[in-house]
Tab-separated table of C-alpha atoms in Angstrom:
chain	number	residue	atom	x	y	z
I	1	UNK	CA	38.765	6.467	25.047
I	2	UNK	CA	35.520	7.832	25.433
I	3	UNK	CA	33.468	9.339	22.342
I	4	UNK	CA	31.453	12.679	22.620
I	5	UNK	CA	28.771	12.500	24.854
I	6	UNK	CA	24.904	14.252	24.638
I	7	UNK	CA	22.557	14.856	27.113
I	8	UNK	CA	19.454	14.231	27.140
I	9	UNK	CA	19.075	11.862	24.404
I	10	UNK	CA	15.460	12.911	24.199
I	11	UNK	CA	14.268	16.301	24.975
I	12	UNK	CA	9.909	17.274	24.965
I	13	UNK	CA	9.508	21.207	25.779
I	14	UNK	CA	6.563	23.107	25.053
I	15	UNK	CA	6.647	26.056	22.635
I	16	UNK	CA	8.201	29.081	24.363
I	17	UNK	CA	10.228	27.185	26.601
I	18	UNK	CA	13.972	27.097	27.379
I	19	UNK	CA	16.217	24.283	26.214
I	20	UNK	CA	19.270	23.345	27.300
I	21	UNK	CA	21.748	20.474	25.726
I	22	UNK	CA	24.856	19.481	26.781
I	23	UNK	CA	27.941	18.246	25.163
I	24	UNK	CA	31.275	16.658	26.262
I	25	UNK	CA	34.154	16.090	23.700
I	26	UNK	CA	36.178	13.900	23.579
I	27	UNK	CA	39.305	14.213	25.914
I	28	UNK	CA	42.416	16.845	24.881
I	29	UNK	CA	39.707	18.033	22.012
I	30	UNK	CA	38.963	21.796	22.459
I	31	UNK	CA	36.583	22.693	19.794
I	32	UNK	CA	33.337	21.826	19.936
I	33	UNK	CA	30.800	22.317	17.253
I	34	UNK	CA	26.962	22.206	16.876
I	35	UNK	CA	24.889	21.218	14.318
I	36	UNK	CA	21.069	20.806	13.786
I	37	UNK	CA	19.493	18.303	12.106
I	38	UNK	CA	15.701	18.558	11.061
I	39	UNK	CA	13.469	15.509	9.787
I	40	UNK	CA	14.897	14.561	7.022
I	41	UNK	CA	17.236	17.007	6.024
I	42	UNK	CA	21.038	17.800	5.720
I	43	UNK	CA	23.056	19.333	8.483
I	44	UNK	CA	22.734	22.835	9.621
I	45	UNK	CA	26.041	24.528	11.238
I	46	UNK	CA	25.144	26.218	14.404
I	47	UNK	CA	27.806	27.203	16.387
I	48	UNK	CA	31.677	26.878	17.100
I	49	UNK	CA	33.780	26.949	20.010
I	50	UNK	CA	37.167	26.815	20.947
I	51	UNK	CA	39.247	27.473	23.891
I	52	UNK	CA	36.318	28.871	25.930
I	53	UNK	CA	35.076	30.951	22.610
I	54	UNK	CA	32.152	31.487	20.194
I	55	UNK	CA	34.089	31.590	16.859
I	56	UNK	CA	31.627	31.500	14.870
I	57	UNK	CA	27.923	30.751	13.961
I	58	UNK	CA	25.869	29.729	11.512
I	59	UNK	CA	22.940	31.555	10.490
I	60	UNK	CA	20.445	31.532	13.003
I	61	UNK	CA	18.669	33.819	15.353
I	62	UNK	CA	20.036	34.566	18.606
I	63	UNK	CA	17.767	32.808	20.388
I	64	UNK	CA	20.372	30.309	20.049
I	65	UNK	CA	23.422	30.378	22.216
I	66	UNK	CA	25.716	28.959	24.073
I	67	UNK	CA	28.932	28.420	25.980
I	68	UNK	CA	31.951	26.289	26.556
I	69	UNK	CA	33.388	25.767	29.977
I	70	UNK	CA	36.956	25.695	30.789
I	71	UNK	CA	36.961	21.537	30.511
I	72	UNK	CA	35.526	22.125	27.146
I	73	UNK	CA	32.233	20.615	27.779
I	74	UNK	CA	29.478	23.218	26.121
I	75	UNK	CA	25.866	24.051	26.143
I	76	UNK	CA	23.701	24.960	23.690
I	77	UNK	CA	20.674	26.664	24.882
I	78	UNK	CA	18.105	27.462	23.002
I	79	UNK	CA	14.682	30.256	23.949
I	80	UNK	CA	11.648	30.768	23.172
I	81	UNK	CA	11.102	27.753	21.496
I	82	UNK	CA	9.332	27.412	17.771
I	83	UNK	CA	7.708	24.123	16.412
I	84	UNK	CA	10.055	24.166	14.057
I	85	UNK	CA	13.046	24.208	16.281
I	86	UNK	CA	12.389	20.143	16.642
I	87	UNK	CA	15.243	18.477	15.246
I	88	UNK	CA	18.360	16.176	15.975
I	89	UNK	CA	21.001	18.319	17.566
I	90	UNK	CA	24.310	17.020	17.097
I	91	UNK	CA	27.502	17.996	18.869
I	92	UNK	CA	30.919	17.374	17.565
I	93	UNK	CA	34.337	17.814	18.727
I	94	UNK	CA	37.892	18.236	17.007
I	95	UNK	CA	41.596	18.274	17.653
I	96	UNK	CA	42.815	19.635	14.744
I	97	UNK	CA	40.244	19.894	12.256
I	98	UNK	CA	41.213	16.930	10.251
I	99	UNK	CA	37.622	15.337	11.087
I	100	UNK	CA	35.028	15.230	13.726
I	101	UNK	CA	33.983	12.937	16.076
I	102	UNK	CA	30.355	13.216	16.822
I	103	UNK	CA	27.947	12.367	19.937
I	104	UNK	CA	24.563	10.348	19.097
I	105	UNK	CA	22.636	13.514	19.710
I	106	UNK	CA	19.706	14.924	21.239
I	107	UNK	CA	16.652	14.735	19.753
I	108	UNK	CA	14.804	17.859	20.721
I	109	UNK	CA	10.763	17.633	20.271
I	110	UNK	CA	8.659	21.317	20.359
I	111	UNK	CA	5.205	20.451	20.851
V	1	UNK	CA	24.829	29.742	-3.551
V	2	UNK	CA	25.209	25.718	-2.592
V	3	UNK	CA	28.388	24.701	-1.581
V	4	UNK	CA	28.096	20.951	-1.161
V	5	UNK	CA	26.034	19.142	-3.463
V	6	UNK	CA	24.669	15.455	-3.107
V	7	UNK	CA	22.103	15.230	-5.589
V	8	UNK	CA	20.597	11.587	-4.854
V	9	UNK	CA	18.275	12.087	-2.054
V	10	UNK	CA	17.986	8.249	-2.150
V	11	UNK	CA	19.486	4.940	-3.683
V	12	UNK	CA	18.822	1.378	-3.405
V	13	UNK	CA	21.846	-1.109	-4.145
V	14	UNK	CA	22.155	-5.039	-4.332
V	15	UNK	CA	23.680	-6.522	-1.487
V	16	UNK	CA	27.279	-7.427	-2.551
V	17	UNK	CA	27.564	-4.660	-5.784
V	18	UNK	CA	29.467	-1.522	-5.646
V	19	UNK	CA	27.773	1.685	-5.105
V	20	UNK	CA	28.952	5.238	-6.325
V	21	UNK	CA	27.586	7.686	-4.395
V	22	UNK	CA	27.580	11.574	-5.916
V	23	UNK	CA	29.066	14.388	-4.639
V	24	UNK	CA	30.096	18.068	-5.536
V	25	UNK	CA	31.091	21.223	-4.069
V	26	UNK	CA	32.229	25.061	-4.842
V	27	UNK	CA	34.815	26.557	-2.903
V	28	UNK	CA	37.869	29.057	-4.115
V	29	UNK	CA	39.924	28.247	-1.141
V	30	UNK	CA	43.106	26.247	-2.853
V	31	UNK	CA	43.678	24.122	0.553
V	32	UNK	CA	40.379	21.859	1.835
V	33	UNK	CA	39.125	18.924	2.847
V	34	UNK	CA	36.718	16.651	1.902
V	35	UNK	CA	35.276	14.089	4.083
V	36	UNK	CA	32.067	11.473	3.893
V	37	UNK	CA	30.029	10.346	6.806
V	38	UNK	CA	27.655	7.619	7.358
V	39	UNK	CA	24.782	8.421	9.638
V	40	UNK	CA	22.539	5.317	10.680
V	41	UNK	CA	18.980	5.284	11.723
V	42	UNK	CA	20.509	5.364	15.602
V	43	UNK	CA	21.231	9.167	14.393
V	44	UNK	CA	25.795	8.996	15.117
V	45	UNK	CA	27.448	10.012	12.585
V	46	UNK	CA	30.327	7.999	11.758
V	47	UNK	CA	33.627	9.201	9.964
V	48	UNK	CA	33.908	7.265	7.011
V	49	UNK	CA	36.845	8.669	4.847
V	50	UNK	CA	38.908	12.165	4.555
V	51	UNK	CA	40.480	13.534	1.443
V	52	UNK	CA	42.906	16.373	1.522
V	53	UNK	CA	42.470	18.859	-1.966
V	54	UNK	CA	46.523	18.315	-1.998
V	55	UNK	CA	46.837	14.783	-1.774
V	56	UNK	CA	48.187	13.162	-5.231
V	57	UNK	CA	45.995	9.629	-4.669
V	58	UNK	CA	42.477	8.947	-3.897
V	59	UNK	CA	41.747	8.168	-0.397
V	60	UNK	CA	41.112	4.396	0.640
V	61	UNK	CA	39.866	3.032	3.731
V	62	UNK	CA	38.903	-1.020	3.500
V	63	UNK	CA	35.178	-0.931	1.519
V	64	UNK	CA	34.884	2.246	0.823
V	65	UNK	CA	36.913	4.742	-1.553
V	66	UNK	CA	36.797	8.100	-2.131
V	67	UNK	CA	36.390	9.065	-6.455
V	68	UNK	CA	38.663	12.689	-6.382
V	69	UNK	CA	38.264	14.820	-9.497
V	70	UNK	CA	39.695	17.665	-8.533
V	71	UNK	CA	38.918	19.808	-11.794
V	72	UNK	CA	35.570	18.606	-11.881
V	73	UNK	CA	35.052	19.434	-8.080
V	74	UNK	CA	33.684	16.195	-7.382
V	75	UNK	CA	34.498	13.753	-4.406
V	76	UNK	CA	32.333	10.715	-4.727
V	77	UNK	CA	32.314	8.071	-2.742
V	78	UNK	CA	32.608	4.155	-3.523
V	79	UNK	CA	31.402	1.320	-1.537
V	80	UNK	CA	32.332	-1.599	-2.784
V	81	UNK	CA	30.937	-5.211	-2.080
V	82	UNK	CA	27.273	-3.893	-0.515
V	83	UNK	CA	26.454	-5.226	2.933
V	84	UNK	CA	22.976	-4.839	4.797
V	85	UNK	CA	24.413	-2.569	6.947
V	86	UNK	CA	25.556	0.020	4.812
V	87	UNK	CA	21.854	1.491	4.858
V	88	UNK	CA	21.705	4.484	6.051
V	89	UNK	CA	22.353	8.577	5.136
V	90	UNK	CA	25.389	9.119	4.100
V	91	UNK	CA	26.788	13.079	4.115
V	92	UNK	CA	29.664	14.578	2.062
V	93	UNK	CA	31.210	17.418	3.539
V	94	UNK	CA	33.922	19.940	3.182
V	95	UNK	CA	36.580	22.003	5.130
V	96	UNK	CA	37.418	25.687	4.193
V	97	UNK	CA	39.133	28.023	5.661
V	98	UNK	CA	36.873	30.209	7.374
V	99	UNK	CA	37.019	33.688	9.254
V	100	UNK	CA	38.900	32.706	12.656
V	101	UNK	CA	39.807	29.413	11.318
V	102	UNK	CA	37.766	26.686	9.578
V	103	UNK	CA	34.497	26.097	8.900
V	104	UNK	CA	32.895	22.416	7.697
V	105	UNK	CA	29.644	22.236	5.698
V	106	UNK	CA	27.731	19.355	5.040
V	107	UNK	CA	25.688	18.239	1.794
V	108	UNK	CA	21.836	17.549	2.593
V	109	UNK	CA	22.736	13.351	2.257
V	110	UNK	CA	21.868	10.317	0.205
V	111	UNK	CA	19.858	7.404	1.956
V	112	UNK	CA	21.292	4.677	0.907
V	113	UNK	CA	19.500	1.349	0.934
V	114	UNK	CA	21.131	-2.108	0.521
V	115	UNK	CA	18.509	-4.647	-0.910
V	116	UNK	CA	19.168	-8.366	0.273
């Protein structure tokens, strides 16, 4: 069975730029969940979906979105990039909540 | 106010001794989980152990053991018999019920580092 997948493993934008990551769960999982990661620090909840739906978010700006298409996969995109935004962005997926599975990530660099 | 609480940012271990690694967390929500990961320098995080707030024994799984203390809110996790490769972050986190469904927040980790 294949695990979650990210792409790009590494992503270099420039400040104010657009980024887009991708995520695919693993099969017959609908959620999918994001997460950020900065240098050395804890994970960050960013966003939730399930069946095709946001249902929830963590707390950051809107400049962070996202979808999930009707195979489950998801984006997160996020605009107008900030230095700070550099991090490891980590996807996850679930069945029923009992625990995640998650991808290797995509290590996003603002320069 | 901080819901998960790991509050050894690092520790070091001899290879082949037992580690205890700390963990608390806050929540009013009678049914939850509790779950540790291990997160390598590769960056994957890797499910490591899950314990439910109902179940009666601690949670097992080969080297590593999960320390339940239910009235102390504590969930710490045991690794027993060190290896080299057992450096790495490791992140306690916990499932709540949550507007819409659930929700699962993570501690900010303990680096753990095995000494040969």
């Amino acid at each position: 069975e294949a695990g979650v997948t990210q792409s790009p493993t590494h992503l270099i934008k420039t400040r104010g730029q657009q980024a887009t990551l991708r995520c695919s769960p693993i099969s017959g999982h609908t959620s999918v969940y994001w997460y950020q990661q900065a240098l050395g620090l804890g994970l960050q909840f960013l966003l939730w979906y399930d069946e095709g739906e946001e249902r929830n978010r963590g707390n950051f700006p809107p400049r962070f979105s996202g979808r999930q298409f009707p195979n489950y996969s998801s984006e997160l995109n996020v605009n107008a990039l900030e230095l700070e935004d550099s991090a490891l962005y980590l996807c996850a997926s679930s069945l029923e909540e009992i625990s995640y599975t998650f991808g290797s990530g995509t290590r996003l660099t603002v320069v | 106010a901080q819901k998960i609480t790991q509050t050894q940012p690092g520790m070091f271990v001899q290879e082949k001794e037992a580690v205890t690694l700390d963990c608390t967390y806050d929540t009013s929500d009678p049914s939850y989980g509790l779950f540790w990961y291990k997160q390598p320098s590769s960056g994957e995080m890797i499910f490591l152990i899950y314990q439910g707030s109902y179940d009666q024994q601690n949670a097992t799984e080969g080297r590593y053991s999960l320390n339940f203390q239910k009235a102390r809110k504590s969930a710490n996790l045991v690794i027993s018999a060190s290896q080299l490769g057992d450096s790495a972050m490791y992140f306690c986190a916990m499932r709540e019920a949550w507007t819409g469904g659930f929700k699962t927040i993570f501690g900010a980790g303990t680096r753990l580092f095995v000494k040969a």
